[in-house]
Amino acid sequence: LTLNPQNVKLQHPTDLRVDRVDDSIRIQTDRPLKGVTLEANDVEFEENLADIVPEETVTFKAKESLGDQKVDVRFYKPDRHDK
């Protein structure tokens, strides 16, 4: 799924759920998110770019063990001057 920012009003989510399950990260949101990526030191993910729509769960699987590694979730945030 690809979200087109011109057709979707992107807002910061009010309910962003991020769960770690074994060596995967599951993300669910209440608002559309564009360009979701994960960052972790020395860890790569099989797929590391997704657009997420509300109530959809997207799973990012690590290529190696996450252990207790901190994982940051990043996504496109429109400039507040965008219309």
CSV table of N, CA and C in Angstrom, one decimal:
chain,number,residue,atom,x,y,z
A,1,LEU,N,0.8,-1.2,0.0
A,1,LEU,CA,0.0,0.0,0.0
A,1,LEU,C,0.9,1.2,0.0
A,2,THR,N,0.6,2.2,-0.9
A,2,THR,CA,1.3,3.4,-0.9
A,2,THR,C,0.3,4.6,-0.7
A,3,LEU,N,0.7,5.4,0.3
A,3,LEU,CA,-0.2,6.6,0.6
A,3,LEU,C,0.4,7.8,-0.2
A,4,ASN,N,-0.5,8.5,-0.8
A,4,ASN,CA,-0.1,9.7,-1.5
A,4,ASN,C,-0.4,10.9,-0.6
A,5,PRO,N,0.6,11.6,-0.1
A,5,PRO,CA,0.4,12.8,0.8
A,5,PRO,C,-0.6,13.8,0.3
A,6,GLN,N,-0.7,14.0,-1.0
A,6,GLN,CA,-1.6,15.0,-1.6
A,6,GLN,C,-3.1,14.6,-1.3
A,7,ASN,N,-3.3,13.3,-1.2
A,7,ASN,CA,-4.7,12.8,-1.1
A,7,ASN,C,-5.1,12.4,0.3
A,8,VAL,N,-4.1,12.3,1.2
A,8,VAL,CA,-4.4,11.9,2.6
A,8,VAL,C,-3.8,13.0,3.5
A,9,LYS,N,-4.7,13.4,4.5
A,9,LYS,CA,-4.2,14.4,5.5
A,9,LYS,C,-3.4,13.6,6.5
A,10,LEU,N,-2.1,13.8,6.6
A,10,LEU,CA,-1.2,13.1,7.5
A,10,LEU,C,-1.2,13.9,8.8
A,11,GLN,N,-1.5,13.3,9.9
A,11,GLN,CA,-1.4,13.9,11.2
A,11,GLN,C,-0.6,12.9,12.1
A,12,HIS,N,-0.1,13.5,13.2
A,12,HIS,CA,0.6,12.7,14.2
A,12,HIS,C,-0.4,11.7,14.8
A,13,PRO,N,-0.1,10.4,14.9
A,13,PRO,CA,-1.0,9.5,15.5
A,13,PRO,C,-1.3,9.8,17.0
A,14,THR,N,-2.5,9.5,17.4
A,14,THR,CA,-2.8,9.6,18.8
A,14,THR,C,-2.7,8.3,19.5
A,15,ASP,N,-2.7,7.2,18.7
A,15,ASP,CA,-2.6,5.9,19.3
A,15,ASP,C,-1.7,5.1,18.4
A,16,LEU,N,-0.4,5.1,18.7
A,16,LEU,CA,0.6,4.3,17.9
A,16,LEU,C,1.1,3.2,18.8
A,17,ARG,N,0.8,1.9,18.4
A,17,ARG,CA,1.1,0.8,19.1
A,17,ARG,C,2.3,0.1,18.5
A,18,VAL,N,3.4,-0.1,19.3
A,18,VAL,CA,4.6,-0.8,18.8
A,18,VAL,C,4.8,-1.9,19.8
A,19,ASP,N,4.8,-3.1,19.2
A,19,ASP,CA,5.0,-4.3,20.1
A,19,ASP,C,6.2,-5.1,19.5
A,20,ARG,N,7.0,-5.6,20.4
A,20,ARG,CA,8.1,-6.5,20.1
A,20,ARG,C,7.7,-8.0,20.3
A,21,VAL,N,7.7,-8.8,19.2
A,21,VAL,CA,7.4,-10.2,19.3
A,21,VAL,C,8.6,-11.0,18.8
A,22,ASP,N,9.3,-11.6,19.7
A,22,ASP,CA,10.5,-12.3,19.3
A,22,ASP,C,11.4,-11.4,18.6
A,23,ASP,N,11.8,-11.7,17.3
A,23,ASP,CA,12.7,-10.8,16.6
A,23,ASP,C,12.0,-9.9,15.6
A,24,SER,N,10.7,-9.6,15.9
A,24,SER,CA,9.9,-8.8,15.0
A,24,SER,C,9.3,-7.6,15.8
A,25,ILE,N,9.0,-6.5,15.0
A,25,ILE,CA,8.4,-5.4,15.6
A,25,ILE,C,7.0,-5.2,14.8
A,26,ARG,N,5.9,-5.2,15.6
A,26,ARG,CA,4.6,-5.0,15.0
A,26,ARG,C,4.1,-3.6,15.3
A,27,ILE,N,3.6,-2.9,14.3
A,27,ILE,CA,3.1,-1.5,14.4
A,27,ILE,C,1.7,-1.4,14.0
A,28,GLN,N,0.9,-0.7,14.8
A,28,GLN,CA,-0.5,-0.4,14.4
A,28,GLN,C,-0.8,1.0,14.8
A,29,THR,N,-1.6,1.7,14.1
A,29,THR,CA,-1.8,3.2,14.3
A,29,THR,C,-3.3,3.5,14.1
A,30,ASP,N,-3.7,4.6,14.6
A,30,ASP,CA,-5.1,5.1,14.4
A,30,ASP,C,-5.2,6.1,13.3
A,31,ARG,N,-4.0,6.5,12.7
A,31,ARG,CA,-4.0,7.5,11.6
A,31,ARG,C,-3.0,7.0,10.5
A,32,PRO,N,-3.2,7.4,9.3
A,32,PRO,CA,-2.3,6.9,8.2
A,32,PRO,C,-0.8,7.4,8.5
A,33,LEU,N,0.1,6.5,8.3
A,33,LEU,CA,1.5,6.9,8.4
A,33,LEU,C,2.2,6.6,7.1
A,34,LYS,N,3.1,7.6,6.7
A,34,LYS,CA,3.8,7.5,5.5
A,34,LYS,C,5.3,7.3,5.8
A,35,GLY,N,5.9,6.3,5.1
A,35,GLY,CA,7.4,6.1,5.2
A,35,GLY,C,7.9,5.6,6.5
A,36,VAL,N,7.2,4.7,7.1
A,36,VAL,CA,7.6,4.1,8.4
A,36,VAL,C,8.9,3.3,8.2
A,37,THR,N,9.9,3.6,9.0
A,37,THR,CA,11.1,2.8,9.0
A,37,THR,C,11.5,2.6,10.5
A,38,LEU,N,12.4,1.6,10.7
A,38,LEU,CA,12.9,1.2,12.0
A,38,LEU,C,14.4,1.4,12.0
A,39,GLU,N,14.9,1.9,13.1
A,39,GLU,CA,16.4,2.0,13.3
A,39,GLU,C,16.8,1.4,14.6
A,40,ALA,N,17.9,0.6,14.4
A,40,ALA,CA,18.5,-0.1,15.6
A,40,ALA,C,19.9,-0.3,15.3
A,41,ASN,N,20.8,-0.2,16.3
A,41,ASN,CA,22.2,-0.3,16.1
A,41,ASN,C,22.5,-1.8,15.6
A,42,ASP,N,23.3,-1.9,14.6
A,42,ASP,CA,23.8,-3.2,14.1
A,42,ASP,C,22.7,-4.2,13.8
A,43,VAL,N,21.4,-3.8,13.5
A,43,VAL,CA,20.4,-4.7,13.2
A,43,VAL,C,19.7,-4.2,11.9
A,44,GLU,N,19.5,-5.2,10.9
A,44,GLU,CA,18.9,-4.9,9.7
A,44,GLU,C,17.5,-5.6,9.7
A,45,PHE,N,16.6,-5.1,9.0
A,45,PHE,CA,15.2,-5.7,8.9
A,45,PHE,C,15.0,-6.2,7.5
A,46,GLU,N,14.3,-7.3,7.3
A,46,GLU,CA,14.0,-7.8,6.0
A,46,GLU,C,13.3,-6.8,5.1
A,47,GLU,N,12.3,-6.1,5.6
A,47,GLU,CA,11.7,-5.0,4.9
A,47,GLU,C,11.7,-3.8,5.9
A,48,ASN,N,12.1,-2.7,5.4
A,48,ASN,CA,12.2,-1.6,6.4
A,48,ASN,C,11.6,-0.3,5.9
A,49,LEU,N,10.5,-0.4,5.2
A,49,LEU,CA,9.8,0.8,4.7
A,49,LEU,C,8.4,0.4,4.4
A,50,ALA,N,7.5,1.1,5.1
A,50,ALA,CA,6.0,0.8,4.9
A,50,ALA,C,5.2,2.1,5.1
A,51,ASP,N,4.1,2.1,4.4
A,51,ASP,CA,3.0,3.0,4.7
A,51,ASP,C,2.0,2.2,5.5
A,52,ILE,N,1.4,2.8,6.5
A,52,ILE,CA,0.4,2.0,7.4
A,52,ILE,C,-0.9,2.8,7.4
A,53,VAL,N,-2.0,2.1,7.2
A,53,VAL,CA,-3.3,2.7,7.4
A,53,VAL,C,-3.9,2.3,8.7
A,54,PRO,N,-4.9,3.0,9.2
A,54,PRO,CA,-5.5,2.7,10.5
A,54,PRO,C,-6.0,1.3,10.6
A,55,GLU,N,-5.7,0.7,11.8
A,55,GLU,CA,-6.1,-0.6,12.1
A,55,GLU,C,-5.4,-1.8,11.4
A,56,GLU,N,-4.5,-1.4,10.5
A,56,GLU,CA,-3.7,-2.4,9.8
A,56,GLU,C,-2.5,-2.7,10.7
A,57,THR,N,-2.1,-3.9,10.8
A,57,THR,CA,-0.8,-4.3,11.6
A,57,THR,C,0.3,-4.6,10.6
A,58,VAL,N,1.4,-3.9,10.7
A,58,VAL,CA,2.5,-4.2,9.9
A,58,VAL,C,3.6,-4.8,10.7
A,59,THR,N,4.3,-5.9,10.3
A,59,THR,CA,5.3,-6.5,11.0
A,59,THR,C,6.6,-6.4,10.3
A,60,PHE,N,7.6,-5.9,11.0
A,60,PHE,CA,9.0,-5.8,10.5
A,60,PHE,C,9.8,-6.9,11.1
A,61,LYS,N,10.4,-7.8,10.3
A,61,LYS,CA,11.2,-8.9,10.9
A,61,LYS,C,12.7,-8.6,10.8
A,62,ALA,N,13.4,-8.7,11.9
A,62,ALA,CA,14.8,-8.5,11.9
A,62,ALA,C,15.5,-9.7,11.3
A,63,LYS,N,16.6,-9.4,10.6
A,63,LYS,CA,17.4,-10.4,9.9
A,63,LYS,C,18.2,-11.2,11.0
A,64,GLU,N,18.4,-10.6,12.1
A,64,GLU,CA,19.2,-11.3,13.2
A,64,GLU,C,18.5,-11.0,14.5
A,65,SER,N,19.0,-11.6,15.6
A,65,SER,CA,18.3,-11.4,16.9
A,65,SER,C,18.3,-9.9,17.3
A,66,LEU,N,17.2,-9.4,17.8
A,66,LEU,CA,17.1,-8.1,18.4
A,66,LEU,C,17.6,-8.0,19.8
A,67,GLY,N,17.6,-9.2,20.5
A,67,GLY,CA,18.1,-9.1,21.9
A,67,GLY,C,17.3,-8.1,22.6
A,68,ASP,N,18.0,-7.3,23.4
A,68,ASP,CA,17.4,-6.2,24.1
A,68,ASP,C,17.7,-4.8,23.5
A,69,GLN,N,18.0,-4.9,22.2
A,69,GLN,CA,18.3,-3.7,21.4
A,69,GLN,C,17.2,-2.7,21.4
A,70,LYS,N,17.5,-1.4,21.5
A,70,LYS,CA,16.5,-0.3,21.4
A,70,LYS,C,16.2,-0.2,19.9
A,71,VAL,N,14.9,-0.1,19.6
A,71,VAL,CA,14.5,0.1,18.2
A,71,VAL,C,13.7,1.4,18.1
A,72,ASP,N,14.1,2.3,17.3
A,72,ASP,CA,13.4,3.6,17.0
A,72,ASP,C,12.4,3.5,15.8
A,73,VAL,N,11.2,4.0,15.9
A,73,VAL,CA,10.3,4.1,14.8
A,73,VAL,C,10.3,5.5,14.3
A,74,ARG,N,10.4,5.6,13.0
A,74,ARG,CA,10.4,6.9,12.3
A,74,ARG,C,9.4,6.9,11.2
A,75,PHE,N,8.8,8.0,10.9
A,75,PHE,CA,7.9,8.2,9.8
A,75,PHE,C,7.8,9.6,9.4
A,76,TYR,N,7.3,9.8,8.1
A,76,TYR,CA,7.2,11.1,7.5
A,76,TYR,C,6.3,12.0,8.4
A,77,LYS,N,6.8,13.2,8.7
A,77,LYS,CA,5.9,14.2,9.4
A,77,LYS,C,5.9,15.4,8.5
A,78,PRO,N,4.7,15.7,8.0
A,78,PRO,CA,4.6,16.9,7.1
A,78,PRO,C,5.0,18.2,7.9
A,79,ASP,N,5.6,19.1,7.1
A,79,ASP,CA,5.9,20.4,7.7
A,79,ASP,C,4.5,21.0,8.1
A,80,ARG,N,4.5,21.7,9.2
A,80,ARG,CA,3.2,22.3,9.6
A,80,ARG,C,2.8,23.4,8.6
A,81,HIS,N,3.6,23.8,7.7
A,81,HIS,CA,3.2,24.8,6.7
A,81,HIS,C,2.6,24.1,5.4
A,82,ASP,N,2.7,22.8,5.4
A,82,ASP,CA,2.1,22.1,4.2
A,82,ASP,C,0.5,22.3,4.3
A,83,LYS,N,-0.1,22.3,3.1
A,83,LYS,CA,-1.5,22.5,3.1
A,83,LYS,C,-2.2,21.2,2.5
